[in-house]
Coordinates of C-alpha atoms in Angstrom, one line a residue:
M1 CA 0.0 0.0 0.0
S2 CA 1.2 3.5 -0.7
T3 CA 0.1 5.1 2.6
G4 CA 2.2 5.4 5.7
R5 CA 1.6 3.1 8.7
L6 CA 1.2 4.7 12.1
I7 CA 1.6 2.2 15.0
I8 CA -0.1 3.2 18.3
D9 CA 0.7 1.2 21.4
L10 CA -2.1 1.7 23.9
D11 CA -0.3 -0.5 26.4
A12 CA 2.5 2.1 26.4
V13 CA -0.1 4.8 27.1
V14 CA -1.4 2.9 30.1
A15 CA 2.1 2.2 31.3
N16 CA 2.9 5.9 31.2
W17 CA -0.3 6.8 33.1
R18 CA 0.5 4.2 35.7
A19 CA 4.1 5.6 36.1
L20 CA 2.8 9.2 36.5
D21 CA 0.1 8.0 38.8
G22 CA 2.7 6.2 40.9
M23 CA 4.5 9.5 41.5
T24 CA 1.5 11.0 43.4
N25 CA -0.6 10.3 46.4
C26 CA -3.7 11.8 44.9
K27 CA -6.2 11.1 42.1
T28 CA -4.8 11.0 38.5
A29 CA -7.0 11.9 35.6
A30 CA -6.1 11.9 31.9
V31 CA -6.1 14.6 29.2
V32 CA -7.4 13.3 25.9
K33 CA -8.0 16.5 24.1
A34 CA -7.1 17.0 20.4
D35 CA -8.4 13.5 19.6
G36 CA -6.1 12.0 22.2
Y37 CA -3.2 14.1 21.0
G38 CA -3.8 12.8 17.5
L39 CA -3.9 9.1 18.4
G40 CA -7.7 8.5 18.7
A41 CA -9.4 9.8 21.8
A42 CA -12.0 7.0 22.0
N43 CA -9.4 4.2 21.9
V44 CA -7.0 6.0 24.3
A45 CA -9.8 6.7 26.7
K46 CA -11.1 3.1 26.5
A47 CA -7.7 1.8 27.4
L48 CA -7.2 4.2 30.2
F49 CA -10.7 3.5 31.6
K50 CA -9.9 -0.2 31.7
A51 CA -6.7 0.8 33.7
G52 CA -8.8 2.7 36.3
V53 CA -9.0 6.2 35.0
R54 CA -12.4 7.7 35.9
Q55 CA -11.9 11.4 35.0
F56 CA -10.9 12.8 31.6
F57 CA -10.3 16.3 30.3
V58 CA -11.0 17.6 26.8
A59 CA -10.5 21.1 25.3
V60 CA -14.0 21.7 24.0
A61 CA -17.4 20.1 24.6
E62 CA -17.6 18.5 21.1
E63 CA -14.5 16.5 21.9
A64 CA -16.4 14.6 24.5
V65 CA -18.9 13.1 22.1
A66 CA -16.7 10.2 21.0
I67 CA -15.5 9.4 24.5
R68 CA -19.0 9.4 26.0
A69 CA -20.2 7.2 23.1
E70 CA -17.3 4.7 23.8
L71 CA -17.4 4.7 27.6
G72 CA -21.0 5.5 28.6
P73 CA -22.0 7.5 31.6
K74 CA -19.5 6.3 34.2
P75 CA -16.4 8.6 33.7
E76 CA -16.5 12.3 34.4
I77 CA -15.5 14.3 31.4
C78 CA -14.3 17.9 32.1
V79 CA -14.1 20.6 29.6
F80 CA -11.2 23.1 29.8
S81 CA -13.0 25.8 27.7
G82 CA -15.8 25.9 30.2
H83 CA -19.4 26.7 29.2
M84 CA -19.5 28.5 25.9
K85 CA -22.7 29.9 24.4
G86 CA -24.1 27.1 22.3
D87 CA -22.6 24.4 24.5
T88 CA -25.5 24.2 27.0
D89 CA -27.4 21.3 25.4
L90 CA -24.3 19.2 24.8
I91 CA -23.1 19.8 28.4
R92 CA -26.5 18.7 29.7
E93 CA -27.0 15.7 27.3
L94 CA -23.5 14.3 27.8
G95 CA -23.3 15.1 31.5
L96 CA -20.1 17.1 31.1
T97 CA -18.3 19.1 33.7
P98 CA -17.3 22.5 32.4
M99 CA -14.3 24.3 34.0
L100 CA -15.8 27.8 34.2
N101 CA -13.2 30.5 33.3
S102 CA -14.9 33.8 33.8
V103 CA -17.7 35.6 35.7
E104 CA -19.7 35.5 32.5
Q105 CA -19.4 31.8 32.2
L106 CA -20.3 31.3 35.9
T107 CA -23.4 33.4 35.4
Q108 CA -24.4 31.6 32.3
H109 CA -23.9 28.2 33.8
L110 CA -25.9 28.9 37.0
E111 CA -28.7 30.5 34.9
T112 CA -29.0 27.8 32.2
L113 CA -28.0 24.7 34.1
P114 CA -28.4 25.6 37.8
D115 CA -28.1 22.1 39.2
H116 CA -25.5 20.8 36.8
P117 CA -21.9 20.0 37.9
F118 CA -19.1 22.4 37.1
G119 CA -15.6 23.3 38.1
I120 CA -13.7 26.6 38.3
Q121 CA -10.5 27.6 36.6
L122 CA -8.3 30.3 38.1
D123 CA -5.6 32.4 36.5
T124 CA -2.5 32.3 38.6
G125 CA -0.3 34.3 36.2
M126 CA -0.5 32.6 32.8
N127 CA -3.0 35.2 31.5
R128 CA -4.8 32.7 29.3
L129 CA -7.9 31.2 30.9
G130 CA -9.4 31.6 34.3
L131 CA -10.6 34.0 37.0
E132 CA -8.0 36.5 38.2
M133 CA -7.5 37.0 41.9
Q134 CA -9.8 40.0 42.2
E135 CA -12.5 38.4 40.2
W136 CA -12.3 35.2 42.3
A137 CA -12.5 37.2 45.5
A138 CA -15.7 38.8 44.3
V139 CA -17.5 35.6 43.3
A140 CA -15.8 32.9 45.4
E141 CA -18.4 32.8 48.1
L142 CA -21.2 32.4 45.6
A143 CA -19.4 29.9 43.5
L144 CA -18.3 27.7 46.4
A145 CA -21.8 27.7 47.7
Q146 CA -22.8 25.9 44.5
R147 CA -20.4 23.0 45.3
P148 CA -18.1 23.0 42.3
K149 CA -16.4 19.6 41.6
L150 CA -12.9 21.1 41.2
V151 CA -10.9 24.3 41.4
M152 CA -7.9 24.3 39.1
S153 CA -5.2 26.3 37.5
H154 CA -2.5 25.7 34.9
L155 CA 1.3 26.1 35.1
A156 CA 3.0 28.1 32.3
C157 CA 6.6 26.9 32.7
A158 CA 6.3 23.4 34.3
D159 CA 8.6 21.9 31.7
E160 CA 11.4 24.1 33.1
P161 CA 11.8 22.9 36.7
D162 CA 13.9 25.8 37.9
H163 CA 11.8 28.5 36.3
P164 CA 10.7 31.1 39.0
M165 CA 7.2 31.1 37.5
N166 CA 6.5 27.7 39.0
P167 CA 6.8 28.7 42.7
Y168 CA 5.1 32.0 41.9
Q169 CA 2.1 30.3 40.5
L170 CA 2.0 27.7 43.3
D171 CA 2.0 30.6 45.8
Q172 CA -0.8 32.4 44.0
F173 CA -2.9 29.2 43.8
K174 CA -2.5 28.6 47.5
K175 CA -3.4 32.2 48.3
M176 CA -6.6 31.9 46.2
T177 CA -7.6 28.4 47.4
D178 CA -6.2 27.5 50.8
G179 CA -9.0 26.7 53.2
I180 CA -11.6 25.7 50.7
S181 CA -13.1 22.2 50.9
V182 CA -13.3 21.7 47.1
P183 CA -10.7 19.4 45.5
R184 CA -7.9 21.3 43.8
S185 CA -5.7 20.7 40.8
L186 CA -2.6 22.5 39.5
A187 CA -0.4 19.9 37.9
A188 CA -0.3 18.4 34.4
T189 CA 2.6 16.2 33.3
G190 CA 5.3 18.8 34.1
G191 CA 3.7 19.7 37.4
I192 CA 3.7 16.1 38.5
L193 CA 7.4 16.0 37.9
L194 CA 7.9 19.1 40.0
G195 CA 7.0 17.1 43.1
P196 CA 4.3 16.6 45.7
E197 CA 3.9 20.3 46.6
Y198 CA 2.2 20.8 43.2
H199 CA 0.0 17.7 43.2
F200 CA -2.9 18.8 45.5
D201 CA -6.0 16.5 45.1
L202 CA -5.9 15.7 41.3
T203 CA -3.3 15.7 38.6
R204 CA -4.0 15.9 34.9
P205 CA -1.3 14.3 32.8
G206 CA -1.4 14.9 29.0
I207 CA 1.7 14.7 26.9
G208 CA 3.4 12.3 29.2
L209 CA 0.8 9.7 28.5
Y210 CA 1.7 9.8 24.8
G211 CA 5.5 9.4 25.3
G212 CA 6.5 13.1 25.1
L213 CA 8.7 15.5 27.1
P214 CA 9.0 16.6 29.8
F215 CA 8.4 13.0 30.9
E216 CA 11.9 11.7 29.9
S217 CA 11.4 8.2 31.1
A218 CA 8.1 7.7 29.2
T219 CA 7.5 4.6 27.2
P220 CA 7.4 5.4 23.4
V221 CA 3.8 5.2 22.1
V222 CA 4.0 5.7 18.3
E223 CA 6.0 4.5 15.4
L224 CA 5.7 5.8 11.8
D225 CA 6.8 4.0 8.7
L226 CA 6.5 5.4 5.2
P227 CA 6.5 3.2 2.1
I228 CA 8.8 3.7 -0.8
I229 CA 7.0 4.3 -4.1
Q230 CA 10.0 4.6 -6.4
I231 CA 13.8 4.4 -6.3
R232 CA 15.9 6.1 -8.9
D233 CA 19.6 6.6 -9.7
V234 CA 20.6 10.3 -9.8
A235 CA 23.9 11.3 -11.4
E236 CA 26.4 13.7 -9.8
G237 CA 25.1 17.2 -10.4
E238 CA 21.5 16.3 -11.0
V239 CA 18.8 18.0 -8.9
V240 CA 15.9 16.5 -6.9
G241 CA 12.5 17.9 -6.0
Y242 CA 10.8 21.3 -6.1
A243 CA 13.0 24.4 -6.7
N244 CA 16.0 22.2 -7.5
A245 CA 16.5 22.4 -3.7
W246 CA 19.0 19.5 -3.5
Q247 CA 21.8 18.7 -5.9
A248 CA 23.7 15.4 -5.9
A249 CA 27.3 15.7 -5.0
R250 CA 27.9 12.1 -6.0
P251 CA 26.1 9.4 -7.9
S252 CA 23.1 8.7 -5.6
R253 CA 20.2 6.4 -5.0
I254 CA 17.1 8.4 -4.1
A255 CA 13.9 6.9 -2.6
T256 CA 10.6 8.7 -3.0
V257 CA 8.4 7.9 0.0
S258 CA 4.7 8.4 0.4
G259 CA 4.2 11.2 2.9
G260 CA 4.4 14.9 3.2
Y261 CA 3.1 18.0 4.9
A262 CA -0.5 16.9 4.2
D263 CA 0.3 14.0 6.6
G264 CA 1.7 16.2 9.4
I265 CA 5.3 16.1 8.4
P266 CA 6.3 19.7 8.6
R267 CA 7.7 21.4 5.4
I268 CA 10.4 22.9 7.6
L269 CA 12.0 19.4 7.8
S270 CA 13.2 19.9 4.2
D271 CA 16.9 18.9 4.1
R272 CA 16.8 18.5 8.0
A273 CA 15.1 15.2 8.8
T274 CA 16.6 11.7 9.1
F275 CA 14.8 8.5 8.2
Y276 CA 16.0 5.1 9.3
H277 CA 16.3 1.7 7.7
G278 CA 17.0 -0.6 10.6
D279 CA 19.9 1.0 12.4
T280 CA 21.1 3.0 9.4
P281 CA 20.2 6.7 9.1
C282 CA 19.1 8.1 5.7
K283 CA 19.0 11.8 5.1
L284 CA 15.9 13.5 3.7
V285 CA 17.0 15.5 0.7
G286 CA 15.2 18.4 -1.0
R287 CA 11.8 19.7 -0.2
V288 CA 9.0 18.1 1.8
S289 CA 6.1 18.4 -0.5
M290 CA 2.4 17.7 0.1
D291 CA 2.5 14.0 -0.6
L292 CA 6.1 13.0 -1.3
I293 CA 9.5 13.1 0.3
T294 CA 12.8 12.2 -1.2
V295 CA 15.5 10.3 0.8
D296 CA 19.1 9.5 0.1
I297 CA 19.6 5.7 0.4
T298 CA 22.9 5.5 -1.4
D299 CA 24.7 3.9 1.5
L300 CA 22.2 1.1 2.0
P301 CA 23.4 -2.3 0.8
D302 CA 19.9 -3.2 -0.5
D303 CA 16.8 -1.3 -1.6
P304 CA 14.2 -1.1 1.2
T305 CA 10.5 -1.1 0.8
K306 CA 9.8 1.4 3.7
L307 CA 11.7 3.9 5.9
T308 CA 11.0 4.8 9.5
L309 CA 10.5 8.4 10.6
I310 CA 9.4 7.8 14.2
G311 CA 10.7 4.7 15.9
P312 CA 13.5 3.3 18.1
H313 CA 16.2 5.6 16.9
Q314 CA 14.1 8.8 16.6
G315 CA 11.3 9.6 18.9
V316 CA 8.6 12.3 18.6
D317 CA 10.6 14.9 20.4
D318 CA 13.8 14.2 18.4
L319 CA 11.8 14.9 15.2
A320 CA 10.2 17.9 16.8
Q321 CA 13.7 19.3 17.7
A322 CA 14.7 18.9 14.0
A323 CA 11.6 20.9 13.1
G324 CA 12.2 23.6 15.7
T325 CA 9.0 22.7 17.5
I326 CA 7.7 20.5 20.3
G327 CA 6.4 16.9 20.4
Y328 CA 2.9 18.1 21.1
E329 CA 2.7 19.6 17.6
I330 CA 4.2 16.6 15.9
L331 CA 1.7 14.2 17.5
T332 CA -1.4 16.3 17.0
Q333 CA -0.7 16.9 13.3
L334 CA -0.2 13.3 12.4
G335 CA -2.5 13.0 9.3
A336 CA -5.7 11.1 8.6
R337 CA -4.2 9.3 5.6
Y338 CA -2.1 6.9 7.6
R339 CA -3.1 3.3 8.0
R340 CA -3.4 3.2 11.8
K341 CA -2.5 0.0 13.6
T342 CA -3.6 0.3 17.2
F343 CA -2.8 -2.5 19.6
G344 CA -2.9 -3.0 23.4
K345 CA -5.7 -2.6 25.9

């Protein structure tokens, strides 16, 4: 077949959740937003539910549809974006728990779904989502009287353990929430790794479940192989690909593989990325185009039928580094054209 094969190891996802859960003495949820970081939210959530996860987080209400259909009414599904206009029916029908981010959202929720569960998100310095300290002070008594399920905030620099923003946000969160009886949550993957002081009552690992940094000891979750469509001999001085971007400095064997930026392989990897055939690295040459990539296989003893882009010798974050980005972006952009082989729980 001429489409790439994306292998997803759900056992590895579960192993990573258990490892992160083992670092805490509190409840551990799972973040499955962006379609389970590009790997299939329903399958990921099903595997984690079997492993004992009972609370999931998504970015927007629509992302909960597939998870609720797969798992039924038992798990709690929380929505980071809160209660947006137009979400009311979906929140009610799916039994979602919105994390309310503003006075306006709090008002809307209490007016439209007065007896429906909700949580509160506080801004402790990231200036992205959540009630600021003065806003929280004004509405805290009213909000807490409605018995929210959770009060949370989010760390801006948790992947940098020594960053002064971490203790600052921790201090702000404590000032805003110490003494309340509602469960509290501050830590995602990076926050878990910062230590027990950041764990509170619930942690919300995301990228660490999928094998990405900052969880350096994570079990790899994905492999990506791209099939070779054609192999050709290129003479010294000949050019390859769009804009004559690469010129052969020696007689070369060039493999054209099926894959490109339409499949989530960033164009910026042109002339930067490395593929592997077994243990042997093979350099990407020329431009990454929409559907095709050219790779120099001159030094291989035999012609392969496929090359590996993500695998034992190059993980998601290695590829991200070559592209000048982060593993989150590589994962969530993996394309829909891949043949996906999911195994495990």
